[in-house]
Amino acid sequence: MQGDTGRKTSRTIKVMDVHVRPGHRSQGYLVAGPLVLRCALGKGGVSSRKREGDGATPLTQMRLLYGYRRQTPVIGDQPATALRFRATQLQDGWCDAANDRNYNRPVAATYKRSHEKMWRKDELYDICVVMDWNITERKKGCGSAIFFHLSRETYTPTEGCIALSRRDMMRLLPHLSGDTVIRVRRG
């Protein structure tokens, strides 16, 4: 992987649990050690039968693989973390066309097929961590671009991702690594 390499930190979190907030299927709580942080989930709630375009967050466990970061004054050159990050470029994209050979893979933002742009005006992907959903064992149509990224201030639903406030993400990053796993639970 091109780009930055992560820095080692002293206390790495091995497992983080995400629980659906009672009465709010598209919001939840991420539990990381003693921290309990509010998060946004998919507009389709949590599903054990994740499909492309359903807006659901997969009910599973996902390892954190690597991340994209857009250099901003708040983030700086490199977030302090053991996760590998690369600087987001204007041309970065992520294929979400289920019948394409590059499905659920990074592509150029000029890609002819359907894709997600990684450089967003709304800043949600200023920090965007790729989770191992449908990547290591990829299946067409089972969901793509399931990321761990920044939330809107009001924690509005995502398209299936898990999203934290910028403050909470910056708090967690020093404790995350490629060995960290997020487990999504219903309750």
mmCIF file of C-alpha atoms in Angstrom:
data_model
loop_
_atom_site.group_PDB
_atom_site.id
_atom_site.type_symbol
_atom_site.label_atom_id
_atom_site.label_comp_id
_atom_site.label_asym_id
_atom_site.label_seq_id
_atom_site.Cartn_x
_atom_site.Cartn_y
_atom_site.Cartn_z
ATOM 1 C CA MET A 1 0.000 0.000 0.000
ATOM 2 C CA GLN A 2 1.314 3.411 -0.924
ATOM 3 C CA GLY A 3 1.252 6.334 1.433
ATOM 4 C CA ASP A 4 1.867 6.843 5.092
ATOM 5 C CA THR A 5 2.660 4.156 7.595
ATOM 6 C CA GLY A 6 1.042 4.278 10.996
ATOM 7 C CA ARG A 7 2.805 4.955 14.256
ATOM 8 C CA LYS A 8 2.774 2.543 17.155
ATOM 9 C CA THR A 9 0.847 3.543 20.239
ATOM 10 C CA SER A 10 1.076 2.226 23.768
ATOM 11 C CA ARG A 11 -2.511 1.025 24.396
ATOM 12 C CA THR A 12 -4.163 -0.491 21.369
ATOM 13 C CA ILE A 13 -7.868 -1.295 21.556
ATOM 14 C CA LYS A 14 -8.434 -4.826 20.279
ATOM 15 C CA VAL A 15 -12.259 -4.855 20.179
ATOM 16 C CA MET A 16 -14.888 -2.131 19.929
ATOM 17 C CA ASP A 17 -18.576 -2.990 20.192
ATOM 18 C CA VAL A 18 -21.339 -1.055 18.444
ATOM 19 C CA HIS A 19 -24.822 -1.314 19.950
ATOM 20 C CA VAL A 20 -27.995 0.042 18.380
ATOM 21 C CA ARG A 21 -29.527 2.870 20.395
ATOM 22 C CA PRO A 22 -32.944 1.738 21.675
ATOM 23 C CA GLY A 23 -35.709 3.285 19.576
ATOM 24 C CA HIS A 24 -33.235 4.684 17.013
ATOM 25 C CA ARG A 25 -32.212 2.027 14.496
ATOM 26 C CA SER A 26 -29.796 4.347 12.674
ATOM 27 C CA GLN A 27 -27.935 5.507 15.777
ATOM 28 C CA GLY A 28 -25.848 3.647 18.270
ATOM 29 C CA TYR A 29 -23.119 3.599 20.857
ATOM 30 C CA LEU A 30 -19.568 2.516 20.230
ATOM 31 C CA VAL A 31 -17.953 0.992 23.310
ATOM 32 C CA ALA A 32 -14.146 1.095 23.342
ATOM 33 C CA GLY A 33 -12.750 0.082 26.705
ATOM 34 C CA PRO A 34 -14.162 2.566 29.240
ATOM 35 C CA LEU A 35 -15.368 4.943 26.502
ATOM 36 C CA VAL A 36 -18.993 4.954 25.347
ATOM 37 C CA LEU A 37 -19.330 7.148 22.246
ATOM 38 C CA ARG A 38 -22.404 8.104 20.247
ATOM 39 C CA CYS A 39 -22.331 7.000 16.595
ATOM 40 C CA ALA A 40 -24.407 7.103 13.433
ATOM 41 C CA LEU A 41 -25.369 3.868 11.676
ATOM 42 C CA GLY A 42 -26.974 3.023 8.359
ATOM 43 C CA LYS A 43 -30.385 4.413 7.432
ATOM 44 C CA GLY A 44 -31.509 0.796 6.963
ATOM 45 C CA GLY A 45 -30.580 -0.081 10.550
ATOM 46 C CA VAL A 46 -28.447 -3.156 11.239
ATOM 47 C CA SER A 47 -28.833 -6.240 9.052
ATOM 48 C CA SER A 48 -27.484 -9.793 9.033
ATOM 49 C CA ARG A 49 -28.330 -9.935 5.285
ATOM 50 C CA LYS A 50 -26.438 -6.905 3.983
ATOM 51 C CA ARG A 51 -27.059 -6.115 0.293
ATOM 52 C CA GLU A 52 -25.762 -3.385 -2.001
ATOM 53 C CA GLY A 53 -27.875 -0.240 -1.674
ATOM 54 C CA ASP A 54 -29.971 -1.322 1.343
ATOM 55 C CA GLY A 55 -28.436 1.372 3.568
ATOM 56 C CA ALA A 56 -27.883 -1.136 6.379
ATOM 57 C CA THR A 57 -24.868 -1.507 8.644
ATOM 58 C CA PRO A 58 -23.755 -5.158 8.589
ATOM 59 C CA LEU A 59 -24.390 -7.222 11.737
ATOM 60 C CA THR A 60 -20.914 -8.734 11.983
ATOM 61 C CA GLN A 61 -17.377 -8.089 13.125
ATOM 62 C CA MET A 62 -14.958 -6.214 10.881
ATOM 63 C CA ARG A 63 -11.224 -5.683 11.240
ATOM 64 C CA LEU A 64 -9.876 -2.204 10.557
ATOM 65 C CA LEU A 65 -7.653 -2.448 7.468
ATOM 66 C CA TYR A 66 -6.274 1.025 6.653
ATOM 67 C CA GLY A 67 -7.492 4.565 6.216
ATOM 68 C CA TYR A 68 -7.705 7.664 4.085
ATOM 69 C CA ARG A 69 -7.167 11.091 5.571
ATOM 70 C CA ARG A 70 -7.517 14.513 4.092
ATOM 71 C CA GLN A 71 -4.952 16.936 5.405
ATOM 72 C CA THR A 72 -6.696 19.687 7.341
ATOM 73 C CA PRO A 73 -5.477 22.009 10.099
ATOM 74 C CA VAL A 74 -7.331 19.844 12.658
ATOM 75 C CA ILE A 75 -5.865 16.525 11.460
ATOM 76 C CA GLY A 76 -2.453 17.707 10.257
ATOM 77 C CA ASP A 77 -0.171 15.557 8.142
ATOM 78 C CA GLN A 78 -0.750 12.237 9.889
ATOM 79 C CA PRO A 79 -3.119 11.244 12.667
ATOM 80 C CA ALA A 80 -1.294 9.634 15.601
ATOM 81 C CA THR A 81 -2.252 5.988 15.163
ATOM 82 C CA ALA A 82 -0.851 2.552 14.402
ATOM 83 C CA LEU A 83 -3.303 2.247 11.490
ATOM 84 C CA ARG A 84 -1.854 2.800 8.038
ATOM 85 C CA PHE A 85 -3.210 5.932 6.372
ATOM 86 C CA ARG A 86 -2.716 7.494 2.994
ATOM 87 C CA ALA A 87 -3.435 11.072 2.041
ATOM 88 C CA THR A 88 -6.752 11.384 0.200
ATOM 89 C CA GLN A 89 -6.333 12.691 -3.335
ATOM 90 C CA LEU A 90 -8.967 14.375 -5.509
ATOM 91 C CA GLN A 91 -8.888 11.395 -7.880
ATOM 92 C CA ASP A 92 -9.623 8.747 -5.200
ATOM 93 C CA GLY A 93 -12.833 6.750 -5.557
ATOM 94 C CA TRP A 94 -14.373 3.456 -4.395
ATOM 95 C CA CYS A 95 -16.308 1.202 -6.787
ATOM 96 C CA ASP A 96 -19.859 0.297 -5.726
ATOM 97 C CA ALA A 97 -21.005 -1.266 -9.019
ATOM 98 C CA ALA A 98 -21.858 -4.847 -7.975
ATOM 99 C CA ASN A 99 -21.206 -6.382 -11.427
ATOM 100 C CA ASP A 100 -17.877 -4.642 -11.984
ATOM 101 C CA ARG A 101 -14.543 -6.455 -11.638
ATOM 102 C CA ASN A 102 -13.390 -3.664 -9.269
ATOM 103 C CA TYR A 103 -16.441 -3.947 -7.019
ATOM 104 C CA ASN A 104 -15.662 -2.811 -3.464
ATOM 105 C CA ARG A 105 -12.153 -1.736 -4.410
ATOM 106 C CA PRO A 106 -10.382 1.628 -4.713
ATOM 107 C CA VAL A 107 -10.679 3.225 -8.171
ATOM 108 C CA ALA A 108 -10.066 6.618 -9.761
ATOM 109 C CA ALA A 109 -12.846 9.163 -9.217
ATOM 110 C CA THR A 110 -13.192 9.354 -13.007
ATOM 111 C CA TYR A 111 -14.170 5.673 -13.104
ATOM 112 C CA LYS A 112 -16.919 5.005 -15.668
ATOM 113 C CA ARG A 113 -18.974 2.731 -13.397
ATOM 114 C CA SER A 114 -20.772 3.719 -10.198
ATOM 115 C CA HIS A 115 -18.398 4.746 -7.415
ATOM 116 C CA GLU A 116 -18.085 6.720 -4.209
ATOM 117 C CA LYS A 117 -15.833 9.799 -4.205
ATOM 118 C CA MET A 118 -13.369 9.729 -1.316
ATOM 119 C CA TRP A 119 -12.702 13.499 -1.450
ATOM 120 C CA ARG A 120 -16.009 14.886 -0.171
ATOM 121 C CA LYS A 121 -17.133 18.476 0.273
ATOM 122 C CA ASP A 122 -19.029 17.584 3.473
ATOM 123 C CA GLU A 123 -15.788 16.438 5.210
ATOM 124 C CA LEU A 124 -17.259 13.092 6.354
ATOM 125 C CA TYR A 125 -14.273 11.284 4.827
ATOM 126 C CA ASP A 126 -11.602 13.629 6.217
ATOM 127 C CA ILE A 127 -10.812 10.519 8.260
ATOM 128 C CA CYS A 128 -12.145 7.347 6.685
ATOM 129 C CA VAL A 129 -11.104 3.872 7.811
ATOM 130 C CA VAL A 130 -11.694 0.910 5.516
ATOM 131 C CA MET A 131 -13.203 -2.020 7.410
ATOM 132 C CA ASP A 132 -12.986 -5.620 6.225
ATOM 133 C CA TRP A 133 -16.577 -5.908 5.047
ATOM 134 C CA ASN A 134 -16.809 -7.862 1.799
ATOM 135 C CA ILE A 135 -13.155 -7.166 0.960
ATOM 136 C CA THR A 136 -11.045 -10.185 1.949
ATOM 137 C CA GLU A 137 -13.823 -12.551 0.865
ATOM 138 C CA ARG A 138 -15.630 -10.397 -1.709
ATOM 139 C CA LYS A 139 -19.119 -11.368 -2.915
ATOM 140 C CA LYS A 140 -20.943 -9.394 -5.596
ATOM 141 C CA GLY A 141 -23.929 -7.453 -4.319
ATOM 142 C CA CYS A 142 -23.219 -7.958 -0.600
ATOM 143 C CA GLY A 143 -22.363 -4.323 0.087
ATOM 144 C CA SER A 144 -19.487 -1.979 -0.612
ATOM 145 C CA ALA A 145 -17.811 1.095 0.852
ATOM 146 C CA ILE A 146 -18.627 0.178 4.451
ATOM 147 C CA PHE A 147 -16.346 2.596 6.265
ATOM 148 C CA PHE A 148 -15.654 3.940 9.754
ATOM 149 C CA HIS A 149 -15.735 7.707 9.211
ATOM 150 C CA LEU A 150 -16.792 11.087 10.587
ATOM 151 C CA SER A 151 -20.432 11.863 11.381
ATOM 152 C CA ARG A 152 -22.553 14.906 10.798
ATOM 153 C CA GLU A 153 -23.187 17.011 13.922
ATOM 154 C CA THR A 154 -26.728 15.625 14.188
ATOM 155 C CA TYR A 155 -25.653 11.970 13.701
ATOM 156 C CA THR A 156 -27.914 11.591 10.678
ATOM 157 C CA PRO A 157 -27.918 8.090 9.154
ATOM 158 C CA THR A 158 -25.126 6.825 6.930
ATOM 159 C CA GLU A 159 -25.436 4.572 3.875
ATOM 160 C CA GLY A 160 -24.343 1.607 6.037
ATOM 161 C CA CYS A 161 -21.155 2.912 7.613
ATOM 162 C CA ILE A 162 -20.332 3.616 11.257
ATOM 163 C CA ALA A 163 -19.638 7.302 11.926
ATOM 164 C CA LEU A 164 -18.271 9.200 14.939
ATOM 165 C CA SER A 165 -17.875 12.887 15.692
ATOM 166 C CA ARG A 166 -14.517 14.340 14.694
ATOM 167 C CA ARG A 167 -13.658 14.843 18.377
ATOM 168 C CA ASP A 168 -14.395 11.225 19.269
ATOM 169 C CA MET A 169 -12.558 9.866 16.210
ATOM 170 C CA MET A 170 -9.445 11.895 17.093
ATOM 171 C CA ARG A 171 -9.695 10.546 20.636
ATOM 172 C CA LEU A 172 -9.819 6.931 19.410
ATOM 173 C CA LEU A 173 -7.231 7.020 16.615
ATOM 174 C CA PRO A 174 -4.151 6.766 18.872
ATOM 175 C CA HIS A 175 -5.545 3.457 20.196
ATOM 176 C CA LEU A 176 -6.467 1.785 16.886
ATOM 177 C CA SER A 177 -4.420 -0.580 14.763
ATOM 178 C CA GLY A 178 -4.834 -3.127 11.982
ATOM 179 C CA ASP A 179 -5.627 -5.645 14.740
ATOM 180 C CA THR A 180 -8.634 -3.664 16.007
ATOM 181 C CA VAL A 181 -12.038 -5.238 15.350
ATOM 182 C CA ILE A 182 -15.455 -3.549 15.396
ATOM 183 C CA ARG A 183 -18.321 -5.855 16.388
ATOM 184 C CA VAL A 184 -21.797 -4.655 15.432
ATOM 185 C CA ARG A 185 -24.572 -5.865 17.745
ATOM 186 C CA ARG A 186 -28.333 -5.364 17.672
ATOM 187 C CA GLY A 187 -28.754 -4.568 21.355
#
